[in-house]
Short mmCIF file of C-alpha atoms in Angstrom, two decimals:
data_model
loop_
_atom_site.label_atom_id
_atom_site.label_comp_id
_atom_site.label_asym_id
_atom_site.label_seq_id
_atom_site.Cartn_x
_atom_site.Cartn_y
_atom_site.Cartn_z
CA MET A 123 22.78 -29.44 -1.97
CA ALA A 124 19.31 -29.24 -3.49
CA ALA A 125 18.14 -27.05 -0.61
CA CYS A 126 21.11 -24.72 -1.15
CA ARG A 127 20.35 -24.47 -4.86
CA LEU A 128 16.67 -23.74 -4.10
CA SER A 129 17.72 -21.00 -1.68
CA MET A 130 19.97 -19.40 -4.30
CA ASP A 131 17.25 -19.57 -6.95
CA THR A 132 14.77 -17.99 -4.54
CA GLU A 133 17.20 -15.18 -3.73
CA HIS A 134 17.70 -14.51 -7.45
CA LEU A 135 13.95 -14.37 -7.97
CA ARG A 136 13.52 -12.00 -5.01
CA PHE A 137 16.28 -9.76 -6.35
CA PHE A 138 14.89 -9.71 -9.90
CA PHE A 139 11.22 -9.16 -9.11
CA GLY A 140 11.99 -6.74 -6.28
CA HIS A 141 14.04 -4.50 -8.56
CA MET A 142 11.48 -4.93 -11.33
CA ALA A 143 8.77 -3.61 -9.01
CA MET A 144 10.92 -0.61 -8.11
CA ALA A 145 11.62 0.12 -11.79
CA ILE A 146 7.94 -0.08 -12.69
CA THR A 147 7.00 2.24 -9.81
CA ALA A 148 9.64 4.73 -10.96
CA MET A 149 8.25 4.62 -14.51
CA VAL A 150 4.70 5.16 -13.22
CA LEU A 151 5.86 8.19 -11.24
CA LEU A 152 7.77 9.66 -14.17
CA PHE A 153 4.96 9.06 -16.64
CA SER A 154 2.21 10.39 -14.39
CA ILE A 155 3.99 13.58 -13.39
CA PHE A 156 3.56 14.89 -16.94
CA ARG A 157 -0.16 15.09 -16.15
CA TYR A 158 0.37 17.12 -12.99
CA ARG A 159 -1.52 20.15 -14.34
CA ASN A 160 -4.72 18.08 -14.17
CA PHE A 161 -4.01 16.47 -10.81
CA ASN A 162 -6.62 16.82 -8.08
CA VAL A 163 -5.90 16.30 -4.39
CA PHE A 164 -6.36 12.52 -4.62
CA ASP A 165 -3.94 12.24 -7.54
CA TRP A 166 -1.27 14.17 -5.61
CA GLN A 167 -1.81 12.07 -2.50
CA MET A 168 -1.38 8.85 -4.45
CA TRP A 169 1.67 10.18 -6.30
CA ALA A 170 3.32 11.20 -3.02
CA PHE A 171 2.49 7.80 -1.49
CA LEU A 172 4.15 5.95 -4.38
CA PHE A 173 7.16 8.28 -4.27
CA TYR A 174 7.70 7.70 -0.55
CA GLY A 175 7.33 3.94 -1.08
CA LEU A 176 10.00 4.01 -3.79
CA ILE A 177 12.36 6.03 -1.59
CA THR A 178 11.79 3.56 1.26
CA ASP A 179 12.55 0.55 -0.95
CA THR A 180 15.70 2.21 -2.26
CA ILE A 181 17.03 3.10 1.19
CA ALA A 182 16.15 -0.34 2.57
CA ARG A 183 17.95 -2.18 -0.23
CA LEU A 184 21.02 0.01 0.16
CA SER A 185 20.99 -0.59 3.93
CA PHE A 186 20.64 -4.36 4.18
CA SER A 187 24.32 -4.62 5.06
CA PHE A 188 23.18 -2.91 8.30
CA PRO A 189 19.82 -4.61 9.07
CA PRO A 190 18.68 -2.34 11.95
CA ARG A 191 18.65 0.67 9.63
CA ALA A 192 16.82 -1.21 6.88
CA TYR A 193 14.23 -2.60 9.29
CA PHE A 194 13.65 0.77 10.91
CA VAL A 195 13.10 2.45 7.52
CA ILE A 196 10.64 -0.28 6.52
CA ASN A 197 8.83 -0.14 9.86
CA VAL A 198 8.43 3.63 9.60
CA PHE A 199 6.93 3.16 6.15
CA ASN A 200 4.54 0.53 7.55
CA LEU A 201 3.30 3.12 10.02
CA PHE A 202 2.92 5.72 7.27
CA GLU A 203 1.15 3.21 5.02
CA SER A 204 -1.33 2.21 7.72
CA LEU A 205 -2.19 5.85 8.45
CA PHE A 206 -2.39 6.70 4.76
CA PHE A 207 -4.76 3.83 3.99
CA LEU A 208 -7.12 4.83 6.81
CA LEU A 209 -7.09 8.59 6.21
CA PHE A 210 -7.21 8.27 2.41
CA ALA A 211 -10.34 6.12 2.77
CA ARG A 212 -11.86 8.67 5.15
CA GLN A 213 -12.17 11.13 2.28
CA PHE A 214 -14.59 8.84 0.44
CA VAL A 215 -17.29 8.46 3.07
CA GLN A 216 -19.98 10.79 4.36
CA SER A 217 -21.00 8.87 7.46
CA GLU A 218 -19.71 10.90 10.41
CA LYS A 219 -19.58 7.77 12.55
CA LEU A 220 -17.38 6.02 10.03
CA LYS A 221 -15.17 9.10 9.70
CA LYS A 222 -14.65 9.16 13.47
CA LEU A 223 -14.00 5.42 13.53
CA LEU A 224 -11.27 5.76 10.91
CA VAL A 225 -9.61 8.54 12.91
CA ILE A 226 -9.75 6.37 16.04
CA LEU A 227 -8.23 3.45 14.12
CA ALA A 228 -5.45 5.74 12.87
CA ALA A 229 -4.69 6.78 16.45
CA LEU A 230 -4.71 3.15 17.58
CA SER A 231 -2.38 2.26 14.70
CA LEU A 232 0.10 4.87 15.91
CA LEU A 233 -0.08 3.53 19.46
CA ALA A 234 0.21 -0.10 18.33
CA TRP A 235 3.18 0.67 16.08
CA THR A 236 4.94 2.49 18.91
CA TRP A 237 4.38 -0.45 21.25
CA PHE A 238 5.59 -3.04 18.73
CA GLN A 239 8.52 -0.83 17.77
CA PHE A 240 10.09 -0.29 21.15
CA ASN A 241 8.93 -3.11 23.44
CA PRO A 242 11.32 -6.07 23.57
CA ILE A 243 9.99 -9.39 22.31
CA ASP A 244 12.15 -12.45 23.03
CA GLY A 245 14.86 -10.07 24.19
CA VAL A 246 15.02 -8.15 20.90
CA THR A 247 13.52 -4.72 20.35
CA ILE A 248 11.29 -4.58 17.31
CA HIS A 249 13.14 -1.68 15.70
CA LEU A 250 15.98 -4.15 15.14
CA LYS A 251 13.79 -6.43 13.05
CA MET A 252 10.53 -6.49 11.13
CA HIS A 253 7.42 -7.56 13.01
CA PRO A 254 4.62 -9.26 11.03
CA THR A 255 1.82 -8.71 13.55
CA PHE A 256 1.38 -4.99 12.98
CA GLY A 257 1.49 -5.40 9.18
CA SER A 258 -0.98 -8.27 9.25
CA ILE A 259 -3.47 -6.33 11.37
CA TYR A 260 -3.57 -3.19 9.27
CA CYS A 261 -3.52 -5.14 6.01
CA ILE A 262 -6.62 -7.16 6.91
CA LEU A 263 -8.39 -4.00 8.12
CA SER A 264 -7.50 -2.22 4.87
CA THR A 265 -8.66 -5.20 2.83
CA PHE A 266 -12.18 -5.11 4.30
CA LEU A 267 -12.31 -1.30 4.30
CA TYR A 268 -11.35 -0.94 0.64
CA ALA A 269 -13.56 -3.85 -0.41
CA TYR A 270 -16.44 -1.87 1.12
CA LEU A 271 -15.36 1.29 -0.72
CA LEU A 272 -15.11 -0.57 -4.02
CA LEU A 273 -18.65 -1.89 -3.68
CA ARG A 274 -19.96 1.59 -2.84
CA LEU A 275 -18.11 3.16 -5.75
CA ILE A 276 -19.53 0.63 -8.19
CA GLU A 277 -23.05 1.03 -6.81
CA SER A 278 -23.05 4.82 -6.70
CA ARG A 279 -21.34 5.79 -9.95
CA SER A 280 -21.65 5.05 -13.66
CA ASN A 281 -18.52 4.86 -15.83
CA VAL A 282 -16.59 4.02 -12.69
CA LEU A 283 -13.69 2.65 -14.74
CA ARG A 284 -12.98 6.17 -15.99
CA GLN A 285 -12.45 7.54 -12.49
CA SER A 286 -8.87 7.70 -11.28
CA THR A 287 -9.99 7.27 -7.69
CA PHE A 288 -11.60 3.91 -8.49
CA TRP A 289 -8.23 2.56 -9.63
CA TYR A 290 -6.48 3.98 -6.58
CA VAL A 291 -8.99 2.26 -4.29
CA LEU A 292 -8.68 -0.97 -6.29
CA GLY A 293 -4.89 -0.78 -6.13
CA ILE A 294 -4.87 -0.34 -2.35
CA PHE A 295 -7.35 -3.20 -1.94
CA PHE A 296 -5.19 -5.49 -4.08
CA SER A 297 -2.01 -4.45 -2.26
CA SER A 298 -3.57 -4.99 1.18
CA PHE A 299 -5.13 -8.32 0.23
CA THR A 300 -1.97 -9.80 -1.27
CA ALA A 301 0.20 -8.47 1.57
CA TYR A 302 -2.14 -10.09 4.09
CA LEU A 303 -1.95 -13.40 2.25
CA MET A 304 1.84 -13.26 2.23
CA GLN A 305 2.20 -12.25 5.89
CA ALA A 306 -0.57 -14.04 7.74
CA LEU A 307 -1.83 -17.07 5.85
CA ILE A 308 1.41 -18.70 4.75
CA SER A 309 3.87 -20.60 6.94
CA ASP A 310 7.36 -19.17 7.40
CA GLU A 311 8.96 -21.94 5.34
CA VAL A 312 6.65 -21.41 2.38
CA HIS A 313 6.77 -17.65 2.90
CA ASN A 314 10.55 -17.57 2.37
CA ARG A 315 10.29 -19.65 -0.79
CA ILE A 316 7.61 -17.53 -2.47
CA TRP A 317 8.56 -14.10 -1.14
CA PHE A 318 9.53 -13.13 -4.71
CA LEU A 319 5.78 -13.02 -5.42
CA ASN A 320 5.70 -9.84 -3.35
CA GLY A 321 7.63 -8.11 -6.14
CA ILE A 322 5.12 -9.34 -8.72
CA PHE A 323 2.19 -8.16 -6.61
CA ASN A 324 3.82 -4.76 -6.14
CA SER A 325 4.31 -4.47 -9.90
CA LEU A 326 0.65 -5.29 -10.55
CA THR A 327 -0.38 -2.73 -7.92
CA SER A 328 1.70 -0.07 -9.67
CA PHE A 329 -0.01 -0.91 -12.96
CA LEU A 330 -3.42 -0.39 -11.32
CA PHE A 331 -2.26 3.01 -10.07
CA LEU A 332 -0.95 3.78 -13.56
CA ILE A 333 -4.40 3.11 -15.03
CA GLY A 334 -5.73 5.57 -12.47
CA PHE A 335 -3.24 8.23 -13.51
CA LEU A 336 -4.22 7.63 -17.14
CA GLN A 337 -7.74 8.79 -16.27
CA VAL A 338 -6.45 12.16 -15.06
CA GLY A 339 -7.60 14.96 -17.33
CA ARG A 340 -10.46 13.03 -18.88
CA GLY A 341 -12.95 15.08 -16.88
CA ILE A 342 -15.21 12.50 -15.29
CA GLN A 343 -12.89 11.80 -12.38
CA GLN A 344 -12.76 15.42 -11.29
CA VAL A 345 -15.24 15.01 -8.44
CA VAL A 346 -15.20 15.67 -4.73
CA GLY A 347 -14.11 12.59 -2.77
CA GLN A 348 -17.08 12.56 -0.45
CA ASN A 349 -19.43 12.35 -3.42
CA LEU A 350 -17.88 9.10 -4.60
CA VAL A 351 -19.87 7.24 -1.98
CA SER A 352 -23.51 8.15 -1.77
CA LYS A 353 -24.78 9.42 1.54
CA LYS A 354 -27.44 6.77 1.59
CA GLY A 355 -24.91 4.01 0.99
CA ALA A 356 -22.39 5.26 3.55
CA ASN A 357 -24.77 5.60 6.48
#
């Protein structure tokens, strides 16, 4: 009886915080679009990323009565997210070797996703369920990659808190780090009980992106991406 009550409470928490995260993301998108006249390419990329994430969450929640559709939509977003994280980061480095490495990792991500998506595991094809391995791998890679970018941004720029791109990089780092913790470092039993934290983490990530959008139009953030990391620091 106690276990049943705990399960119901957990489901209520997941429902509440999940929808709260979606509502906050929608508000961030609506608020930030009023600054579109001052958007640079990085602002538009981040806005489009958040918009696609919100659409994915909406479709997935409306499709959970038919799990294969919900899982497929989420898995496609995982592929998009992994490619976005790698190629978005590529714009902030000058090292040609690192640029090539990120492109190679993006190609490997596509191949890995395709393999996990369509190869049967335990008799069930992955597109009929979510697979944690792919998400865990790209989340840990993104965590280290964006930690590196954060350090370089702080070292190479003054007034870094007034740059929208700093907050975008910080938001992706926080999102990747918390997602990795939830997917890879916690047992399945504990994971199911605290999954509602994912909604809280997503809300905090959206707030970080909002701070970034608030910097749009203030002038200092209007810089070329490659200049955000010094050539000396990137090589």
